[in-house]
Amino acid sequence: MLVLGGGGVLGEAWMGGLLAGYEDATGYKLADCEAFLGTSAGSIVAARIAAGRALPRPGGKADLLPTVPEVRFRRVPAAVDTVVAPVLNVAQHSLAPLAAAAAALRTPISSLTTPAAELALALSAPFAEAALGVTTPAGALARIAALKALPRASGTLGALRESLERQQLSFDGRLLVAAVDRATGRRVIFGAPGAPEASVADAVIASCTVPWLFAPVPIGGAEYVDGGVWSPANLDAAPVKRGTRVLCLNPTAGLRGPSAVLSLARNASRSVTGFEATVLKARGAEVSVIAPNREAGLAMSPNLMAFGPQEEVLAAGYRQGLALAAA
């Protein structure tokens, strides 16, 4: 099974490149996987693979046409300023019991005071979702509070929707897409038994809708936002049984840079996904979680929604995929 996490424009490029490199090195066609679970950018890649479409390779510029608006650093709304510190604080304390790696998150929130530009960076890129996506009860309360406090965004993902609709994709029992109900903060896995009826295009758009950047997506009388608000990869939602082999790509776990907020979000992403991997292993699954290596992580940081480094990130991901196959 393939589980693909959130990571914006550059996370999508890295995952596509890595998986293409892995295919080329092994000859294995990822479209033959028994199931795919995608979150945010990962849902785009998962839908592409499940539909049998070719992954992008270095030099294939036609495969890297922008499908979401580029997000530049900007001052975030005042309502976000008032909620982000308590949310980060809840995140770091809620994560601590989940994994030993969470010890890195215990920096007092007062030490994370940063210039407005750095705070805007943390909130404008999808890796900030790791700070909101805590699955403990305290994290759920923080998530609901944050979603209610955020001003209603007006941006849309129209170009991505048009691209998905042209492909006439459908849920075939293998594709799963994670999103979050904006009103309740609950996670929903579209394509899973009992989930609300939705088209693949609507589900993927919902999963990619970062709530402070884009308007929520209405599906079946409810409104949905980015699945990364719950978890960077939602790995624990993978339908596994004993012996299932799971490969999870987590773009936000490999970002690099000196920012304290970036470091916090990266460690939160690693800790949450590590805990979720432990849950699957307890069910008898074999789980491998891959993050961007140093080359790819440096190319991706700090703004995951920038188009400029796409080719560089794709190529770095491709080389990492080749290396992964040889390991």
Short mmCIF file of C-alpha atoms in Angstrom, two decimals:
data_model
loop_
_atom_site.label_atom_id
_atom_site.label_comp_id
_atom_site.label_asym_id
_atom_site.label_seq_id
_atom_site.Cartn_x
_atom_site.Cartn_y
_atom_site.Cartn_z
CA MET A 1 0.00 0.00 0.00
CA LEU A 2 1.12 3.54 -0.77
CA VAL A 3 0.45 6.40 1.70
CA LEU A 4 1.33 9.88 0.47
CA GLY A 5 1.39 12.90 2.79
CA GLY A 6 0.88 16.61 2.37
CA GLY A 7 3.57 18.97 1.20
CA GLY A 8 2.31 21.60 -1.23
CA VAL A 9 3.58 22.12 -4.76
CA LEU A 10 7.12 21.01 -3.90
CA GLY A 11 6.00 18.03 -1.86
CA GLU A 12 4.02 16.88 -4.88
CA ALA A 13 7.12 17.26 -7.08
CA TRP A 14 9.32 15.35 -4.62
CA MET A 15 6.87 12.46 -4.24
CA GLY A 16 6.32 12.22 -7.99
CA GLY A 17 10.05 12.23 -8.67
CA LEU A 18 10.90 9.70 -5.95
CA LEU A 19 8.22 7.27 -7.05
CA ALA A 20 9.22 7.62 -10.71
CA GLY A 21 12.84 6.89 -9.80
CA TYR A 22 11.76 3.86 -7.79
CA GLU A 23 9.68 2.57 -10.71
CA ASP A 24 12.55 3.04 -13.18
CA ALA A 25 15.05 1.31 -10.91
CA THR A 26 12.89 -1.67 -9.97
CA GLY A 27 10.54 -2.09 -12.92
CA TYR A 28 7.63 -2.28 -10.48
CA LYS A 29 4.51 -0.37 -11.54
CA LEU A 30 3.06 1.46 -8.56
CA ALA A 31 -0.37 1.38 -10.19
CA ASP A 32 -0.42 -2.29 -9.16
CA CYS A 33 -0.50 -1.39 -5.43
CA GLU A 34 -3.51 -2.77 -3.59
CA ALA A 35 -4.50 0.63 -2.15
CA PHE A 36 -3.55 4.32 -2.09
CA LEU A 37 -4.16 6.85 0.70
CA GLY A 38 -3.46 10.48 -0.09
CA THR A 39 -3.48 13.65 2.00
CA SER A 40 -3.37 17.11 0.46
CA ALA A 41 -0.63 17.10 -2.22
CA GLY A 42 -0.38 13.35 -1.69
CA SER A 43 -3.98 12.94 -2.81
CA ILE A 44 -3.07 14.44 -6.20
CA VAL A 45 -0.22 11.98 -6.67
CA ALA A 46 -2.28 9.06 -5.35
CA ALA A 47 -5.16 9.83 -7.73
CA ARG A 48 -2.72 10.05 -10.63
CA ILE A 49 -1.15 6.67 -9.87
CA ALA A 50 -4.46 4.92 -9.12
CA ALA A 51 -5.74 6.08 -12.52
CA GLY A 52 -2.69 4.59 -14.24
CA ARG A 53 -1.21 7.91 -15.31
CA ALA A 54 2.54 8.21 -15.74
CA LEU A 55 4.55 9.91 -13.04
CA PRO A 56 6.69 12.95 -13.95
CA ARG A 57 10.36 12.46 -14.75
CA PRO A 58 13.15 15.06 -14.73
CA GLY A 59 12.93 17.14 -17.88
CA GLY A 60 9.24 16.38 -18.41
CA LYS A 61 8.01 19.94 -17.96
CA ALA A 62 4.55 19.12 -19.28
CA ASP A 63 4.04 17.02 -16.15
CA LEU A 64 4.77 19.95 -13.86
CA LEU A 65 2.22 22.50 -15.03
CA PRO A 66 1.02 24.48 -11.99
CA THR A 67 -2.30 23.21 -10.63
CA VAL A 68 -2.55 25.43 -7.55
CA PRO A 69 -1.94 29.14 -7.04
CA GLU A 70 1.55 30.07 -5.91
CA VAL A 71 1.54 31.30 -2.31
CA ARG A 72 4.01 34.01 -1.39
CA PHE A 73 4.93 35.10 2.12
CA ARG A 74 2.54 37.66 3.53
CA ARG A 75 1.26 38.98 6.82
CA VAL A 76 -1.38 36.60 8.13
CA PRO A 77 -4.76 37.77 9.50
CA ALA A 78 -4.87 38.91 13.10
CA ALA A 79 -7.19 36.04 14.00
CA VAL A 80 -4.46 33.60 13.04
CA ASP A 81 -1.96 35.41 15.24
CA THR A 82 -4.22 34.95 18.24
CA VAL A 83 -4.71 31.23 17.71
CA VAL A 84 -1.39 29.93 16.40
CA ALA A 85 0.56 30.19 19.68
CA PRO A 86 -1.98 28.23 21.75
CA VAL A 87 -2.32 25.64 18.97
CA LEU A 88 1.44 25.14 18.77
CA ASN A 89 1.56 24.92 22.55
CA VAL A 90 -1.14 22.24 22.65
CA ALA A 91 0.58 20.40 19.80
CA GLN A 92 3.95 20.19 21.50
CA HIS A 93 2.50 18.99 24.81
CA SER A 94 0.01 16.56 23.25
CA LEU A 95 2.67 14.96 21.10
CA ALA A 96 5.09 14.37 23.97
CA PRO A 97 3.53 11.11 25.21
CA LEU A 98 3.20 9.69 21.70
CA ALA A 99 6.85 9.07 20.81
CA ALA A 100 10.31 9.60 22.18
CA ALA A 101 11.05 12.00 19.34
CA ALA A 102 8.44 14.36 20.72
CA ALA A 103 10.95 15.45 23.37
CA ALA A 104 12.30 17.79 20.73
CA LEU A 105 8.98 19.64 20.77
CA ARG A 106 9.10 20.73 24.42
CA THR A 107 10.63 24.13 23.72
CA PRO A 108 8.53 26.74 25.59
CA ILE A 109 6.23 28.58 23.23
CA SER A 110 7.64 31.89 24.48
CA SER A 111 10.96 31.04 22.83
CA LEU A 112 9.25 30.75 19.44
CA THR A 113 8.61 34.50 19.16
CA THR A 114 9.55 35.29 15.58
CA PRO A 115 9.28 38.18 13.14
CA ALA A 116 5.98 38.50 11.34
CA ALA A 117 7.52 37.19 8.13
CA GLU A 118 8.61 33.96 9.80
CA LEU A 119 5.19 33.42 11.36
CA ALA A 120 3.60 34.08 7.98
CA LEU A 121 5.96 31.49 6.49
CA ALA A 122 4.89 28.90 9.05
CA LEU A 123 1.22 29.49 8.29
CA SER A 124 1.42 29.92 4.54
CA ALA A 125 3.06 26.56 3.87
CA PRO A 126 1.39 23.19 4.38
CA PHE A 127 3.99 21.99 6.89
CA ALA A 128 2.27 24.20 9.49
CA GLU A 129 -0.59 21.70 9.40
CA ALA A 130 1.59 19.34 11.42
CA ALA A 131 1.19 21.69 14.38
CA LEU A 132 -2.60 21.50 14.11
CA GLY A 133 -2.94 17.83 13.24
CA VAL A 134 -2.62 16.33 16.70
CA THR A 135 -4.86 13.31 17.18
CA THR A 136 -5.18 13.40 20.98
CA PRO A 137 -8.34 14.90 22.57
CA ALA A 138 -6.47 18.09 23.39
CA GLY A 139 -5.31 18.30 19.80
CA ALA A 140 -8.87 17.85 18.56
CA LEU A 141 -10.02 20.78 20.68
CA ALA A 142 -7.18 22.91 19.39
CA ARG A 143 -8.03 21.96 15.81
CA ILE A 144 -11.69 22.92 16.21
CA ALA A 145 -10.75 26.20 17.88
CA ALA A 146 -8.26 27.02 15.14
CA LEU A 147 -10.68 26.27 12.32
CA LYS A 148 -13.36 28.42 13.94
CA ALA A 149 -10.97 31.30 14.57
CA LEU A 150 -9.53 31.39 11.07
CA PRO A 151 -11.17 33.92 8.74
CA ARG A 152 -13.04 32.37 5.83
CA ALA A 153 -10.70 32.34 2.85
CA SER A 154 -11.96 33.12 -0.66
CA GLY A 155 -9.28 31.53 -2.84
CA THR A 156 -10.07 28.47 -4.93
CA LEU A 157 -8.26 25.60 -6.59
CA GLY A 158 -10.06 25.99 -9.90
CA ALA A 159 -7.18 24.95 -12.16
CA LEU A 160 -6.60 21.77 -10.17
CA ARG A 161 -10.30 20.96 -10.22
CA GLU A 162 -10.47 21.37 -14.00
CA SER A 163 -7.45 19.10 -14.43
CA LEU A 164 -8.98 16.39 -12.22
CA GLU A 165 -12.38 16.59 -13.88
CA ARG A 166 -10.83 16.20 -17.32
CA GLN A 167 -9.29 12.93 -16.19
CA GLN A 168 -12.73 11.51 -15.25
CA LEU A 169 -11.35 9.74 -12.20
CA SER A 170 -13.47 7.48 -10.02
CA PHE A 171 -13.17 5.72 -6.67
CA ASP A 172 -12.47 2.08 -7.45
CA GLY A 173 -12.14 0.73 -3.92
CA ARG A 174 -8.38 1.33 -3.86
CA LEU A 175 -8.13 5.13 -3.73
CA LEU A 176 -8.63 6.85 -0.36
CA VAL A 177 -8.47 10.61 0.26
CA ALA A 178 -8.22 12.27 3.68
CA ALA A 179 -10.00 15.54 4.51
CA VAL A 180 -11.37 17.27 7.60
CA ASP A 181 -14.92 18.45 8.33
CA ARG A 182 -14.50 22.17 9.00
CA ALA A 183 -17.39 22.39 11.48
CA THR A 184 -16.53 19.39 13.64
CA GLY A 185 -12.80 18.96 13.12
CA ARG A 186 -13.43 15.26 12.35
CA ARG A 187 -11.37 13.37 9.81
CA VAL A 188 -13.16 11.84 6.83
CA ILE A 189 -11.59 9.33 4.46
CA PHE A 190 -13.34 9.68 1.12
CA GLY A 191 -13.53 6.43 -0.81
CA ALA A 192 -13.73 4.36 2.38
CA PRO A 193 -16.88 2.43 3.37
CA GLY A 194 -19.39 4.71 5.05
CA ALA A 195 -17.77 7.93 3.85
CA PRO A 196 -19.92 10.66 2.27
CA GLU A 197 -20.47 10.31 -1.47
CA ALA A 198 -18.03 12.48 -3.41
CA SER A 199 -16.33 12.67 -6.76
CA VAL A 200 -12.58 12.16 -6.83
CA ALA A 201 -12.19 15.77 -7.97
CA ASP A 202 -14.18 17.10 -4.99
CA ALA A 203 -12.38 14.84 -2.52
CA VAL A 204 -8.91 15.79 -3.76
CA ILE A 205 -9.77 19.50 -3.84
CA ALA A 206 -11.06 19.24 -0.27
CA SER A 207 -7.91 17.43 0.83
CA CYS A 208 -5.77 20.20 -0.70
CA THR A 209 -7.76 23.11 0.74
CA VAL A 210 -5.42 24.70 3.28
CA PRO A 211 -8.06 26.48 5.41
CA TRP A 212 -6.27 29.82 5.75
CA LEU A 213 -5.61 30.02 2.00
CA PHE A 214 -8.63 28.53 0.20
CA ALA A 215 -12.40 28.39 0.64
CA PRO A 216 -13.76 25.13 2.12
CA VAL A 217 -15.24 22.58 -0.28
CA PRO A 218 -18.95 21.73 0.11
CA ILE A 219 -19.72 18.01 -0.11
CA GLY A 220 -23.04 16.47 0.94
CA GLY A 221 -24.15 19.40 3.08
CA ALA A 222 -20.84 19.77 4.97
CA GLU A 223 -17.69 21.77 4.31
CA TYR A 224 -14.26 20.15 4.12
CA VAL A 225 -10.67 21.35 4.35
CA ASP A 226 -7.17 19.93 4.08
CA GLY A 227 -6.62 16.45 5.50
CA GLY A 228 -3.26 17.70 6.77
CA VAL A 229 -5.13 19.61 9.47
CA TRP A 230 -5.59 16.21 11.14
CA SER A 231 -2.25 14.59 10.35
CA PRO A 232 0.65 15.07 7.91
CA ALA A 233 -0.05 11.71 6.22
CA ASN A 234 -3.00 10.11 8.09
CA LEU A 235 -1.00 6.91 8.07
CA ASP A 236 -3.09 5.32 10.82
CA ALA A 237 -6.13 5.37 8.50
CA ALA A 238 -4.49 2.91 6.10
CA PRO A 239 -6.62 -0.26 5.82
CA VAL A 240 -4.02 -2.89 6.64
CA LYS A 241 -3.94 -6.47 7.78
CA ARG A 242 -1.12 -8.68 9.00
CA GLY A 243 1.61 -8.79 6.38
CA THR A 244 0.50 -5.67 4.49
CA ARG A 245 3.52 -3.73 3.24
CA VAL A 246 3.10 0.04 3.52
CA LEU A 247 5.33 2.70 1.99
CA CYS A 248 4.61 6.18 3.37
CA LEU A 249 6.14 9.34 1.90
CA ASN A 250 6.08 12.27 4.32
CA PRO A 251 7.39 15.45 2.62
CA THR A 252 7.12 17.69 5.68
CA ALA A 253 9.40 15.46 7.77
CA GLY A 254 12.51 16.36 5.77
CA LEU A 255 12.40 20.14 5.53
CA ARG A 256 15.57 21.92 6.62
CA GLY A 257 16.37 25.41 7.82
CA PRO A 258 17.28 27.50 10.86
CA SER A 259 13.74 28.64 11.72
CA ALA A 260 12.50 27.57 15.17
CA VAL A 261 8.94 27.29 13.86
CA LEU A 262 10.13 25.21 10.91
CA SER A 263 12.03 22.92 13.27
CA LEU A 264 8.99 22.54 15.50
CA ALA A 265 6.72 21.67 12.59
CA ARG A 266 9.25 19.23 11.11
CA ASN A 267 9.62 17.41 14.43
CA ALA A 268 5.85 17.38 14.92
CA SER A 269 5.44 15.82 11.48
CA ARG A 270 8.00 13.13 12.26
CA SER A 271 6.51 12.40 15.67
CA VAL A 272 2.89 12.12 14.55
CA THR A 273 3.76 9.92 11.57
CA GLY A 274 6.10 7.82 13.69
CA PHE A 275 3.33 7.19 16.20
CA GLU A 276 0.90 6.30 13.40
CA ALA A 277 3.44 3.88 11.94
CA THR A 278 3.62 2.19 15.34
CA VAL A 279 -0.17 1.78 15.29
CA LEU A 280 -0.01 0.01 11.92
CA LYS A 281 2.88 -2.19 13.02
CA ALA A 282 0.79 -3.28 16.00
CA ARG A 283 -1.78 -4.48 13.46
CA GLY A 284 0.87 -6.62 11.80
CA ALA A 285 1.78 -4.35 8.89
CA GLU A 286 5.32 -3.73 7.64
CA VAL A 287 5.77 0.04 7.46
CA SER A 288 8.48 2.17 5.88
CA VAL A 289 8.30 5.96 6.23
CA ILE A 290 10.46 8.00 3.86
CA ALA A 291 11.23 11.72 4.22
CA PRO A 292 13.13 13.97 1.81
CA ASN A 293 16.88 13.44 2.09
CA ARG A 294 19.23 16.36 2.66
CA GLU A 295 19.42 17.34 -1.01
CA ALA A 296 15.66 17.28 -1.51
CA GLY A 297 14.89 18.90 1.85
CA LEU A 298 17.16 21.86 1.19
CA ALA A 299 15.67 22.30 -2.29
CA MET A 300 12.12 22.25 -0.87
CA SER A 301 12.60 24.65 2.06
CA PRO A 302 11.22 26.97 3.12
CA ASN A 303 8.13 27.70 0.97
CA LEU A 304 6.43 24.50 -0.16
CA MET A 305 3.99 26.46 -2.30
CA ALA A 306 6.64 28.02 -4.58
CA PHE A 307 6.80 26.92 -8.20
CA GLY A 308 10.38 27.99 -8.90
CA PRO A 309 12.24 24.97 -7.48
CA GLN A 310 9.86 22.33 -8.91
CA GLU A 311 12.32 20.92 -11.44
CA GLU A 312 15.15 20.87 -8.91
CA VAL A 313 12.98 19.13 -6.32
CA LEU A 314 11.64 16.64 -8.88
CA ALA A 315 15.19 15.73 -9.92
CA ALA A 316 16.33 15.39 -6.30
CA GLY A 317 13.34 13.17 -5.57
CA TYR A 318 14.10 11.05 -8.63
CA ARG A 319 17.68 10.48 -7.49
CA GLN A 320 16.43 9.61 -4.00
CA GLY A 321 14.02 7.08 -5.54
CA LEU A 322 16.88 5.44 -7.44
CA ALA A 323 18.90 5.25 -4.24
CA LEU A 324 15.94 3.87 -2.30
CA ALA A 325 15.54 1.05 -4.81
CA ALA A 326 19.24 0.20 -4.55
CA ALA A 327 19.28 0.13 -0.75
#
